[in-house]
PDB file of C-alpha atoms in Angstrom:
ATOM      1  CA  UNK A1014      31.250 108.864  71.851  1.00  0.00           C
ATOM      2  CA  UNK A1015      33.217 106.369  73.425  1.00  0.00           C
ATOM      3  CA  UNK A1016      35.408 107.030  76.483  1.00  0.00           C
ATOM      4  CA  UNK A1017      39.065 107.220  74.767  1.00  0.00           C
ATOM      5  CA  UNK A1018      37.649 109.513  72.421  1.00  0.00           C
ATOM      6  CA  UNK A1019      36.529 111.835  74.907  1.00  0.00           C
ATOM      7  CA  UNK A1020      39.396 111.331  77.087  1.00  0.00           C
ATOM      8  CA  UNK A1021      41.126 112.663  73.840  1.00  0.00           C
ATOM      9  CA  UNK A1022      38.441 115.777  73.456  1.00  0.00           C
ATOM     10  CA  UNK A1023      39.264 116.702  77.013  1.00  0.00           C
ATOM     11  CA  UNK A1024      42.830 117.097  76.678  1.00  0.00           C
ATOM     12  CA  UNK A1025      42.694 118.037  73.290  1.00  0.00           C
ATOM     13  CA  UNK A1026      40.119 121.179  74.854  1.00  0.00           C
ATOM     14  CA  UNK A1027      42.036 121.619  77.787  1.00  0.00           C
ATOM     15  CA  UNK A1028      45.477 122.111  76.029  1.00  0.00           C
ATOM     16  CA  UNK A1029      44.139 124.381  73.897  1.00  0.00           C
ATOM     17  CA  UNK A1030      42.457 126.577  76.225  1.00  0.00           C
ATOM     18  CA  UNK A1031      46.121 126.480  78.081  1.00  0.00           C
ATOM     19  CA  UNK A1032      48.283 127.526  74.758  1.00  0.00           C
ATOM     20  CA  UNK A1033      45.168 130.112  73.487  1.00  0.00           C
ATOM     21  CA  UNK A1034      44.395 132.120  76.357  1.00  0.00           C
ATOM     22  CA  UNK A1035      47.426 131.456  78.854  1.00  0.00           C
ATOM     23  CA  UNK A1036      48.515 134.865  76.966  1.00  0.00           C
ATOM     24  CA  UNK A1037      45.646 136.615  77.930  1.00  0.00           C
ATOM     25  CA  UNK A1038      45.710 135.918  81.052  1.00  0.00           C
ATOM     26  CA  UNK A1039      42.198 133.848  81.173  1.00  0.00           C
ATOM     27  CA  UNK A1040      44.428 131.217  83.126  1.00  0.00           C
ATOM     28  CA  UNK A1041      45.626 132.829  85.951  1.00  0.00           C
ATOM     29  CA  UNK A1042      47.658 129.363  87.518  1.00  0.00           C
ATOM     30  CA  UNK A1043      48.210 125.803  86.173  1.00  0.00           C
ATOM     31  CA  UNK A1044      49.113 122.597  87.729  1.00  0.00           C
ATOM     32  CA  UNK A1045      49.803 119.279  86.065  1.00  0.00           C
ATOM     33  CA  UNK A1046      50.667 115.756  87.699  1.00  0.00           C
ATOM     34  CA  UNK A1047      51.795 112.525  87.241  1.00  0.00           C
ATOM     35  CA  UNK A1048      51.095 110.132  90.066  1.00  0.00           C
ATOM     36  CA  UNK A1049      50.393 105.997  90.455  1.00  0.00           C
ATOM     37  CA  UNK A1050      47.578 104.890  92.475  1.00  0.00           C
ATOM     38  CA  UNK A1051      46.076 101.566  93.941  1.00  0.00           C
ATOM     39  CA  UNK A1052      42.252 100.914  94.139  1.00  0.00           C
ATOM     40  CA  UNK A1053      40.601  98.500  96.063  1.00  0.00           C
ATOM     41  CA  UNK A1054      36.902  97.385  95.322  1.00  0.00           C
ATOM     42  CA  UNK A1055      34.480  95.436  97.947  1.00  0.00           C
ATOM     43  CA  UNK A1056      31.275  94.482  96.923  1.00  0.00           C
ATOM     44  CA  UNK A1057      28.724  92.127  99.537  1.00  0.00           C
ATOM     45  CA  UNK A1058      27.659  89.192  98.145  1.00  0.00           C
ATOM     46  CA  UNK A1059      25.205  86.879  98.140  1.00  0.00           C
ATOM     47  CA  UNK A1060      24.158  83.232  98.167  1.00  0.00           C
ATOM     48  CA  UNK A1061      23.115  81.075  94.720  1.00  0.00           C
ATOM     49  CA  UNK A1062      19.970  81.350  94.226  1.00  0.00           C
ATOM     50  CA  UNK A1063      17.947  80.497  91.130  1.00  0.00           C
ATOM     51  CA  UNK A1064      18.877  83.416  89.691  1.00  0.00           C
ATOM     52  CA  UNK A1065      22.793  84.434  88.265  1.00  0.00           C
ATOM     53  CA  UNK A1066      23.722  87.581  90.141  1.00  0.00           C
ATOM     54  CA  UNK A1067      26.577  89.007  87.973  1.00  0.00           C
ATOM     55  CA  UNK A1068      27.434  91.449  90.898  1.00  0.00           C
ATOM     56  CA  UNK A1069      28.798  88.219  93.683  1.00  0.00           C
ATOM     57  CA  UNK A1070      31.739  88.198  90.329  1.00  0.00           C
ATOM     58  CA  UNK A1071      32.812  91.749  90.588  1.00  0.00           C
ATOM     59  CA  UNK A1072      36.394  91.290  90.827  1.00  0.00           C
ATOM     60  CA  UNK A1073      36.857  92.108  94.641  1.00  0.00           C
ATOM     61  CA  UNK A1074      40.179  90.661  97.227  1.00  0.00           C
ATOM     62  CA  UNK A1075      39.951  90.889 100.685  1.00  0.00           C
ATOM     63  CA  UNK A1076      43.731  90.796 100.928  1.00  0.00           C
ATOM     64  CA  UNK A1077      44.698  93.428  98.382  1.00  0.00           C
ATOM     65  CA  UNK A1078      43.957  96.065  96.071  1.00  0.00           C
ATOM     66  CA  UNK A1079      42.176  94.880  93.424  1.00  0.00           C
ATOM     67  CA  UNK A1080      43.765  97.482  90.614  1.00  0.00           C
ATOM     68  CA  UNK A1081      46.784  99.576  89.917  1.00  0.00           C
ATOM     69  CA  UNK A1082      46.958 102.212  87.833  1.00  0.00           C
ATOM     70  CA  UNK A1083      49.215 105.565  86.969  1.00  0.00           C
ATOM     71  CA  UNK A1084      47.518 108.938  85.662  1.00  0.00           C
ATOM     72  CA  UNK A1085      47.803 112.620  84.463  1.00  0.00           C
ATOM     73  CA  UNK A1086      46.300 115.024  86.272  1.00  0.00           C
ATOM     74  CA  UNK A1087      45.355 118.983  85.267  1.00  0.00           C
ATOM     75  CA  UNK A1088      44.269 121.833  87.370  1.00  0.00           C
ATOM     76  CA  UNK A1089      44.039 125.850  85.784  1.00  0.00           C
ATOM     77  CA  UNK A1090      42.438 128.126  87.897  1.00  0.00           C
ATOM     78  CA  UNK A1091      40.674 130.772  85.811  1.00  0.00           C
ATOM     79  CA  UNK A1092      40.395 134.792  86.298  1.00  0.00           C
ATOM     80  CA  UNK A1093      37.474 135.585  88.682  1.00  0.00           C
ATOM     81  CA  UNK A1094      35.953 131.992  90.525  1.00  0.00           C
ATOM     82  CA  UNK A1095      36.212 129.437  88.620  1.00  0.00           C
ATOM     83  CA  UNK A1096      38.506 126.563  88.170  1.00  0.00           C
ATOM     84  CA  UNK A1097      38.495 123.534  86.091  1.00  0.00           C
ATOM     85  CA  UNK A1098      40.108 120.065  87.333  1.00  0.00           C
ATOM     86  CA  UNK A1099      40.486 116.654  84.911  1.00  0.00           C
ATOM     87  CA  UNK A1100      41.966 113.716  85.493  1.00  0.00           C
ATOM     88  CA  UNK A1101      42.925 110.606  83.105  1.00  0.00           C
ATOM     89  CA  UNK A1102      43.995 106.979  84.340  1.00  0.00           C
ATOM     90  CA  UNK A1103      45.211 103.882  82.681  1.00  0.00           C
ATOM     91  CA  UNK A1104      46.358 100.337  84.012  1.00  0.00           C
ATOM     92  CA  UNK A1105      49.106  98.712  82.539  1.00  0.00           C
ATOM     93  CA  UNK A1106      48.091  98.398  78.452  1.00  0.00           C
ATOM     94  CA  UNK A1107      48.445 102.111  79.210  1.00  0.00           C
ATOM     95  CA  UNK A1108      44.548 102.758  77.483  1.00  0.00           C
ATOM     96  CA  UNK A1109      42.894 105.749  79.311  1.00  0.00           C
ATOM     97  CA  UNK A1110      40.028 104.065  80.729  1.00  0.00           C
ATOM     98  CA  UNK A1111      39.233 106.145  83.828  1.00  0.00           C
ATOM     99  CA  UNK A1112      38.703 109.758  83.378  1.00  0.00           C
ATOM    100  CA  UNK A1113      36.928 112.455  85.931  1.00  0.00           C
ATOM    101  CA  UNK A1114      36.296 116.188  84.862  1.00  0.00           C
ATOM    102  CA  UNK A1115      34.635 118.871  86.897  1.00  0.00           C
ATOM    103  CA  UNK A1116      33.924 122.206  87.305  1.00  0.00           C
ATOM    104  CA  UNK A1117      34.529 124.467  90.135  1.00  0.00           C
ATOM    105  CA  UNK A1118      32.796 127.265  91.053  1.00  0.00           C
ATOM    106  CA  UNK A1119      34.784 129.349  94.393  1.00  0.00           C
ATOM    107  CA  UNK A1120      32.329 132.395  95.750  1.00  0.00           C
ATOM    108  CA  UNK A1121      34.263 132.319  98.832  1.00  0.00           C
ATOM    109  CA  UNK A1122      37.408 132.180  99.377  1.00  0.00           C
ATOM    110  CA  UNK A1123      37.570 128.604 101.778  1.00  0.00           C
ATOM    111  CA  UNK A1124      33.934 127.171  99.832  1.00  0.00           C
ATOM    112  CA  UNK A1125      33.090 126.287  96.865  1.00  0.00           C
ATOM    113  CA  UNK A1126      30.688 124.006  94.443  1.00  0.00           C
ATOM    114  CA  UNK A1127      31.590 121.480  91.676  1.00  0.00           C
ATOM    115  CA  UNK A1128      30.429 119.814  89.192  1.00  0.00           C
ATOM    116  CA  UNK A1129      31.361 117.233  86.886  1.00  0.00           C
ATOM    117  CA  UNK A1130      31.371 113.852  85.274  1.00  0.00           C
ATOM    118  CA  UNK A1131      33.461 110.460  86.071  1.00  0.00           C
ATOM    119  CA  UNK A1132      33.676 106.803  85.081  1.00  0.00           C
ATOM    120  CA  UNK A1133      36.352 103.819  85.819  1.00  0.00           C
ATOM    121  CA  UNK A1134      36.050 100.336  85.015  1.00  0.00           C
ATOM    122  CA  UNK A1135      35.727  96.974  86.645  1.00  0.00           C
ATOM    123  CA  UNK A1136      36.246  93.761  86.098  1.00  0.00           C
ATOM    124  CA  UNK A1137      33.078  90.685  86.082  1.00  0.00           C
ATOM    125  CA  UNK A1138      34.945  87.643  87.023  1.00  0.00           C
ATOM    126  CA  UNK A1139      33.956  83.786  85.677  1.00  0.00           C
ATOM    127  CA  UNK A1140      30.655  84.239  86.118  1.00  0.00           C
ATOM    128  CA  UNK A1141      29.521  81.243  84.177  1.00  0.00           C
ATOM    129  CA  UNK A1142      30.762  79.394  87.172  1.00  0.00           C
ATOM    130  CA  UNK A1143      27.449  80.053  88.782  1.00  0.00           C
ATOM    131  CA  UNK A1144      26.100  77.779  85.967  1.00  0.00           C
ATOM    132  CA  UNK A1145      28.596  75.053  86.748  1.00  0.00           C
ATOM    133  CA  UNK A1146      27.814  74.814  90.265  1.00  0.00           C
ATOM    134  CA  UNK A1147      24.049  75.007  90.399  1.00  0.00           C
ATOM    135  CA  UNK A1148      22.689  73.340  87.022  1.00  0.00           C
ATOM    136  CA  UNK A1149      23.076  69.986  87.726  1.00  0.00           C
ATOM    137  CA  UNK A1150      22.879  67.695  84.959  1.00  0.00           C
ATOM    138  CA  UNK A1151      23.921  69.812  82.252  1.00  0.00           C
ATOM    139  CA  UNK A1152      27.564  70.695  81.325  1.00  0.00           C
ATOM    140  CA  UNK A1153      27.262  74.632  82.899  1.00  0.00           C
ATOM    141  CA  UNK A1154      29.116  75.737  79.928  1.00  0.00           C
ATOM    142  CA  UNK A1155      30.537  74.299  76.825  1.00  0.00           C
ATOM    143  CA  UNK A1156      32.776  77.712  76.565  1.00  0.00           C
ATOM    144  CA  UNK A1157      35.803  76.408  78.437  1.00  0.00           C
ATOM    145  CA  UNK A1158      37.337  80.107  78.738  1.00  0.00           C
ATOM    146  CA  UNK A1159      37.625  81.960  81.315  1.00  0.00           C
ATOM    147  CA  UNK A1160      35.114  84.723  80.948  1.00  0.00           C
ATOM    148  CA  UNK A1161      35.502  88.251  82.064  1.00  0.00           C
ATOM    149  CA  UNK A1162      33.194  91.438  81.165  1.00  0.00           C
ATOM    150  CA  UNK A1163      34.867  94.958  81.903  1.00  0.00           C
ATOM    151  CA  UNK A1164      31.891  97.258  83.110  1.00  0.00           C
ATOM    152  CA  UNK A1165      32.096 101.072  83.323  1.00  0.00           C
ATOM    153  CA  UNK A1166      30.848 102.979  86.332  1.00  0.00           C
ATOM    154  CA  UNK A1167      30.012 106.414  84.997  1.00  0.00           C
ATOM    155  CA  UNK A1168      28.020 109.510  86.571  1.00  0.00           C
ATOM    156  CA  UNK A1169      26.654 112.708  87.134  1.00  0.00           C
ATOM    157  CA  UNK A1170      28.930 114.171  90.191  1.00  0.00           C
ATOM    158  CA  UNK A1171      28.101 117.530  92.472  1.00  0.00           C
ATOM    159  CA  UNK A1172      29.428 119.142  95.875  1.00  0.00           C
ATOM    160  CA  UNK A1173      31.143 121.071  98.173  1.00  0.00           C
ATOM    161  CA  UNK A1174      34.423 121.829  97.810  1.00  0.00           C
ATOM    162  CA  UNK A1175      36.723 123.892 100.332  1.00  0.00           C
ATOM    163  CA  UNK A1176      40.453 124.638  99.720  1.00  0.00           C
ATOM    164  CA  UNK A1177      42.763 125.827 102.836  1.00  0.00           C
ATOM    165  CA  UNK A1178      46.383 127.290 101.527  1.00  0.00           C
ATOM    166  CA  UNK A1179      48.876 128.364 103.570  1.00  0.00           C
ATOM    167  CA  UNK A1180      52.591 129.241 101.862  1.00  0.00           C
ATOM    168  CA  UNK A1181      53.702 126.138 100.645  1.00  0.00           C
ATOM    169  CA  UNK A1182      50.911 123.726 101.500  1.00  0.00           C
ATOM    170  CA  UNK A1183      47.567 123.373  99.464  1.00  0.00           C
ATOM    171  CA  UNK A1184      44.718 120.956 101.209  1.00  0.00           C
ATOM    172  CA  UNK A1185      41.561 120.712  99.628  1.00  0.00           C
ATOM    173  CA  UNK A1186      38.378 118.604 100.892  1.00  0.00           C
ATOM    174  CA  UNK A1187      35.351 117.493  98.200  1.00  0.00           C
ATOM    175  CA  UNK A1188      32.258 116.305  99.883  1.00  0.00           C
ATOM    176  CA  UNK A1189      30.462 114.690  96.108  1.00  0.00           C
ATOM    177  CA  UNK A1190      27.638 112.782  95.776  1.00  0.00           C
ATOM    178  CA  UNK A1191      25.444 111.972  92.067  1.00  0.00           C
ATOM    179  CA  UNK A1192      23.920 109.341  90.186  1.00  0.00           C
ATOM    180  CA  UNK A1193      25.517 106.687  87.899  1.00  0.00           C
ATOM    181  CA  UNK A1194      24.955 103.567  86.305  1.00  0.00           C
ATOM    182  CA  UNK A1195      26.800 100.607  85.004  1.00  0.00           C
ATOM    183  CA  UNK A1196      27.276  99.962  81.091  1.00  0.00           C
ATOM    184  CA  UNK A1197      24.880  97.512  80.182  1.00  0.00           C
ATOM    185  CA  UNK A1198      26.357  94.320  78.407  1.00  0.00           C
ATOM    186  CA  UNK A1199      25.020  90.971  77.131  1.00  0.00           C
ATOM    187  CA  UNK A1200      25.866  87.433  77.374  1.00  0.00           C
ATOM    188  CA  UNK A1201      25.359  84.272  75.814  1.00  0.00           C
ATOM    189  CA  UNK A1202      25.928  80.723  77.993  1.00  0.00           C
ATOM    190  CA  UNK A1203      25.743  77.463  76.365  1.00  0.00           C
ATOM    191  CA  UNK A1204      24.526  74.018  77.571  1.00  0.00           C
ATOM    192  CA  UNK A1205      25.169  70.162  77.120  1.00  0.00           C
ATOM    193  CA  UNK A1206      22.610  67.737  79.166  1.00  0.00           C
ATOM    194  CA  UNK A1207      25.124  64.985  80.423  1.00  0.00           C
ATOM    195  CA  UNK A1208      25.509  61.776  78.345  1.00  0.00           C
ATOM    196  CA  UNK A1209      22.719  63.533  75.859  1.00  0.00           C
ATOM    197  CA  UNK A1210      22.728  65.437  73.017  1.00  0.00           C
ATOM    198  CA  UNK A1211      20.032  67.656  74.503  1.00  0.00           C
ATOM    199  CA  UNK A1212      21.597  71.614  74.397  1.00  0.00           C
ATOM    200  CA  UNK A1213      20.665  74.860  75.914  1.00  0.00           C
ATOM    201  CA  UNK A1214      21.628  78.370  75.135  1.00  0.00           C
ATOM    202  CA  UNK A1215      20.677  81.145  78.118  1.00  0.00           C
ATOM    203  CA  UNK A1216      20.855  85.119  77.012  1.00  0.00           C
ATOM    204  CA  UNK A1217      21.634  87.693  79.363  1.00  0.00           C
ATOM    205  CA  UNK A1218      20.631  91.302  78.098  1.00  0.00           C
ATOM    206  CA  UNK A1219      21.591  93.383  81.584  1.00  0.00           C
ATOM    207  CA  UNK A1220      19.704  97.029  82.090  1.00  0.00           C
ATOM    208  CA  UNK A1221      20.192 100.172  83.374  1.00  0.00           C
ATOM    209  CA  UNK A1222      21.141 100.543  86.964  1.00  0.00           C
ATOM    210  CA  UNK A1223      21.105 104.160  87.766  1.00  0.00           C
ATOM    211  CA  UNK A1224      21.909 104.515  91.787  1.00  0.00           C
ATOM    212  CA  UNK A1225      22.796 107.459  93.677  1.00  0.00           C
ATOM    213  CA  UNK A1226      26.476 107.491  95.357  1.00  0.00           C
ATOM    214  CA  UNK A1227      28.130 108.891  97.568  1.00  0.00           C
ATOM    215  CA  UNK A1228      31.551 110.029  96.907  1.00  0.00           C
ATOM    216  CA  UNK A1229      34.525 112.269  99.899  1.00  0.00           C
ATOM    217  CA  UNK A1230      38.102 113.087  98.396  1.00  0.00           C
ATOM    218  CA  UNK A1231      40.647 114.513  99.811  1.00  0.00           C
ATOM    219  CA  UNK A1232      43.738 116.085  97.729  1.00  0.00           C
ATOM    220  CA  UNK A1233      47.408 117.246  99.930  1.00  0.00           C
ATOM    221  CA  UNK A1234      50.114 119.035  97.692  1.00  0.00           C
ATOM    222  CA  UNK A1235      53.451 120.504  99.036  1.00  0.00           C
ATOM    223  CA  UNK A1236      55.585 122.760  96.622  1.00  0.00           C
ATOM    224  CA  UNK A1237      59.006 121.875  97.655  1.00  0.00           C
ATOM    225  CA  UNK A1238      61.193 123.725  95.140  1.00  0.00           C
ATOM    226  CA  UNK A1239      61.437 126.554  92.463  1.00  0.00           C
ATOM    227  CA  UNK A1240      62.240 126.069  88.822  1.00  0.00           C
ATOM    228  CA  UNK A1241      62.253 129.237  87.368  1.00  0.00           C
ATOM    229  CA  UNK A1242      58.893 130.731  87.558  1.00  0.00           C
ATOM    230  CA  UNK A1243      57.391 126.864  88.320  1.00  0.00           C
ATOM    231  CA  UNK A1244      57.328 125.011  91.241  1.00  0.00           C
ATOM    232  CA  UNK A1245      58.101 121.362  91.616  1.00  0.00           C
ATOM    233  CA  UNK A1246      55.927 119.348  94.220  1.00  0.00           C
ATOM    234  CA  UNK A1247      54.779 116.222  95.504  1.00  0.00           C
ATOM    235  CA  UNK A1248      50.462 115.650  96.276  1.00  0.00           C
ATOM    236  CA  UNK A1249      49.024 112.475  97.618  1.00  0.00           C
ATOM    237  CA  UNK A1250      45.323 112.176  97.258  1.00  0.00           C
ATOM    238  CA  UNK A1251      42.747 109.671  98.326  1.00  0.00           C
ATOM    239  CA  UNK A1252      39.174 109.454  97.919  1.00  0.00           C
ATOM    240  CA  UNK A1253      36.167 106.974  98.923  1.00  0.00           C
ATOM    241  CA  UNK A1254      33.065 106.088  96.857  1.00  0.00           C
ATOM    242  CA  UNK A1255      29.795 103.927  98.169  1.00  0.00           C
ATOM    243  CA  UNK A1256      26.983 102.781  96.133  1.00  0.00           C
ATOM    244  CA  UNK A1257      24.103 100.681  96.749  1.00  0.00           C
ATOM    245  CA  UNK A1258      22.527  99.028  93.411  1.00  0.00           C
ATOM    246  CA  UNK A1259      21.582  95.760  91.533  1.00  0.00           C
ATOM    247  CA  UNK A1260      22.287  94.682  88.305  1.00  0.00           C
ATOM    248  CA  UNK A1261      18.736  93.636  86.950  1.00  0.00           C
ATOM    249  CA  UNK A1262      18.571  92.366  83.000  1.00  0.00           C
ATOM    250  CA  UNK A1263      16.428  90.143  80.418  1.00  0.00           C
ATOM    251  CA  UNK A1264      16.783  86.494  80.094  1.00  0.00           C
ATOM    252  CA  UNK A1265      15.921  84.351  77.201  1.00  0.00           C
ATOM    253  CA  UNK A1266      16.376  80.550  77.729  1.00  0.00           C
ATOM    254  CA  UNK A1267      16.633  78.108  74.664  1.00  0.00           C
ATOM    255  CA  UNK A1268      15.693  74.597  74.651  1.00  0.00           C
ATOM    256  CA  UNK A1269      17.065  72.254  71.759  1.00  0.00           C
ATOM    257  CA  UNK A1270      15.553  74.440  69.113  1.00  0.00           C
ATOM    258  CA  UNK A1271      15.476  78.302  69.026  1.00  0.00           C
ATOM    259  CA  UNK A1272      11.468  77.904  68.516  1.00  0.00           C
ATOM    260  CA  UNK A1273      11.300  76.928  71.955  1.00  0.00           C
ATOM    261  CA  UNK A1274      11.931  79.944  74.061  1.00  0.00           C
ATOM    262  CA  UNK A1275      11.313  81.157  77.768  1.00  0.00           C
ATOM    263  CA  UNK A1276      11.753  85.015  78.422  1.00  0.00           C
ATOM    264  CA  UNK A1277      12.168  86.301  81.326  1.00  0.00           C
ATOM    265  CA  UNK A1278      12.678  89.293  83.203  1.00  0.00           C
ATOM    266  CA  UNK A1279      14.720  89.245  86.496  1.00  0.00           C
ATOM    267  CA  UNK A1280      15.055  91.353  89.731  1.00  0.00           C
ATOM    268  CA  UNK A1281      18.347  90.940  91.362  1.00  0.00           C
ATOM    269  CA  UNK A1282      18.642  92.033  95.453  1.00  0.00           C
ATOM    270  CA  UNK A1283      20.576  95.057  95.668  1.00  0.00           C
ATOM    271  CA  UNK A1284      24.569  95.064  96.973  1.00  0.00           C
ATOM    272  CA  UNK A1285      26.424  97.237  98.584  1.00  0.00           C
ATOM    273  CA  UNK A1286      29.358  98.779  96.880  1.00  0.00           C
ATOM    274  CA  UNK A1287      32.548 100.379  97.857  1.00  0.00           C
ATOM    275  CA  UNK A1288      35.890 101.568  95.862  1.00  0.00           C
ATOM    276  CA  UNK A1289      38.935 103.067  97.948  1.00  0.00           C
ATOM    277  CA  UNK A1290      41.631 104.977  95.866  1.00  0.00           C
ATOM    278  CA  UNK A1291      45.001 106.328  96.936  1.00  0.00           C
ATOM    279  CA  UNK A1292      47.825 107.940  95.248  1.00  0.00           C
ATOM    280  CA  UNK A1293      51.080 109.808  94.942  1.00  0.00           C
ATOM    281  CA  UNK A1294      52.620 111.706  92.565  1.00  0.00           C
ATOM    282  CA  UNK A1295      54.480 115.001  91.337  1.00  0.00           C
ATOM    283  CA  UNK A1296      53.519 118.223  90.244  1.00  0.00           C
ATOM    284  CA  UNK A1297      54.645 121.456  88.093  1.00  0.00           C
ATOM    285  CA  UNK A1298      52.779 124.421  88.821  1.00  0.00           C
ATOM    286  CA  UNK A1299      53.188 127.571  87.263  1.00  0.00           C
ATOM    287  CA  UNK A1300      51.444 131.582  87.039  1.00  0.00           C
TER     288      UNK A1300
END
């Protein structure tokens, strides 16, 4: 299933659950959002080397954030302990791309556990460049487009959770941490030996890159006025994610002729990885 489709299935689920057993009083409180965020990527990178390392091209600026997006948010808090959170976020083709689900599980009243699932993209910059810079002799590659690869970061999350309330104000810390991986993709560069006819075609088949993470939120909402039985408010929320992995994959090199072929397996060092998100929005809640 791919992830629009189960963006869909969550809301799809979620909205139903609201309009089925709101009545019964399963749902004892709902909130919904709309807010815009800004998230900034860093990676550490590396020195050429022999070797393409497709993570020195993760799309990365040291003097901005890298992405902006805007997002729907829901929250229901269920009879007895448990609560149930998902988020959806899109950048400007407005295509849910980023989604986050989790359960919550509240034994006391100020501590609780979650668990879930998440997964944004990110952007792999001209990455043939490497090729143009470090094989010398050859035309790096005949593909004069710029080339870009959108990768998925998605995981297995778990924590801590603990929510202080007091009237009007709701904070609520998340100390996560999981596993995740990166999509795996391939990629095909060609070749032209200067002032030859000689050609080359190089295959990149990347592999699985689970890594565990580390991943602190932190979530402020203020209800500022009534409507009706709801409440209007404003939340700002921010959160901080750290990852240390390599992106290893399979390499078949092509001289002339596709009968002449050099596979090859390669290890890439491992890079440290770090996404910062903050944003604002509104909220409706209502019991």
């Amino acid at each position: 299933m791919n992830l629009r489709a189960s963006v869909f299935l969550s809301l799809l689920v979620l909205s139903g659950s609201s309009t089925i057993y709101a009545q019964e009083r399963l749902i004892e409180k709902q909130v919904y959002a709309l807010w815009f965020g800004v998230r900034d990527i860093s990676r550490e990178r590396f020195n050429d080397n022999e070797n393409l390392d497709f993570l020195n091209y993760l799309h990365s600026s040291p003097k901005m954030a890298e992405y902006q997006y805007i997002g729907l948010s829901s929250h229901l808090w269920f009879r007895g302990s448990w609560e149930a959170d998902l988020r959806v976020g899109m950048y400007d083709d407005f295509a849910p791309n980023t989604i986050y689900m989790k359960a919550i599980w509240l034994p006391w009243r100020n501590l609780g556990f979650t668990a879930g699932f998440l997964s944004y993209p990110q952007l792999i910059n001209d990455f043939s460049s490497y090729h143009r810079l470090n094989d010398e002799g050859y035309y790096g590659d005949t593909d004069r487009n710029f080339r870009q690869r959108r990768v998925h970061e998605s995981g297995l999350v778990a924590g801590v959770v603990i929510p202080l309330n007091y009237r009007f104000l709701h904070l609520t810390f998340n100390l996560n941490g999981g596993i995740s991986t990166l999509s795996t993709f391939r990629e095909e560069v060609t070749q032209k030996e200067i002032n030859t006819n000689f050609r080359r075609e190089i295959h990149y088949e990347t592999l699985p890159s689970p890594a565990l993470f580390f991943f602190p939120e932190a979530e402020f909402r203020i209800d500022c006025f009534n409507i009706g039985k709801s409440k209007m408010g404003i939340q700002v929320k921010s959160s901080w994610y750290r990852v240390v992995r390599s992106v290893d994959y399979k390499r078949d090199t092509y001289d002339w002729t596709y009968d002449s072929l050099l596979e090859e397996k390669v290890d890439n060092p491992v890079h440290v990885l770090t996404k910062f998100e903050f944003d604002f929005g509104i909220n409706l809640t209502w019991q």
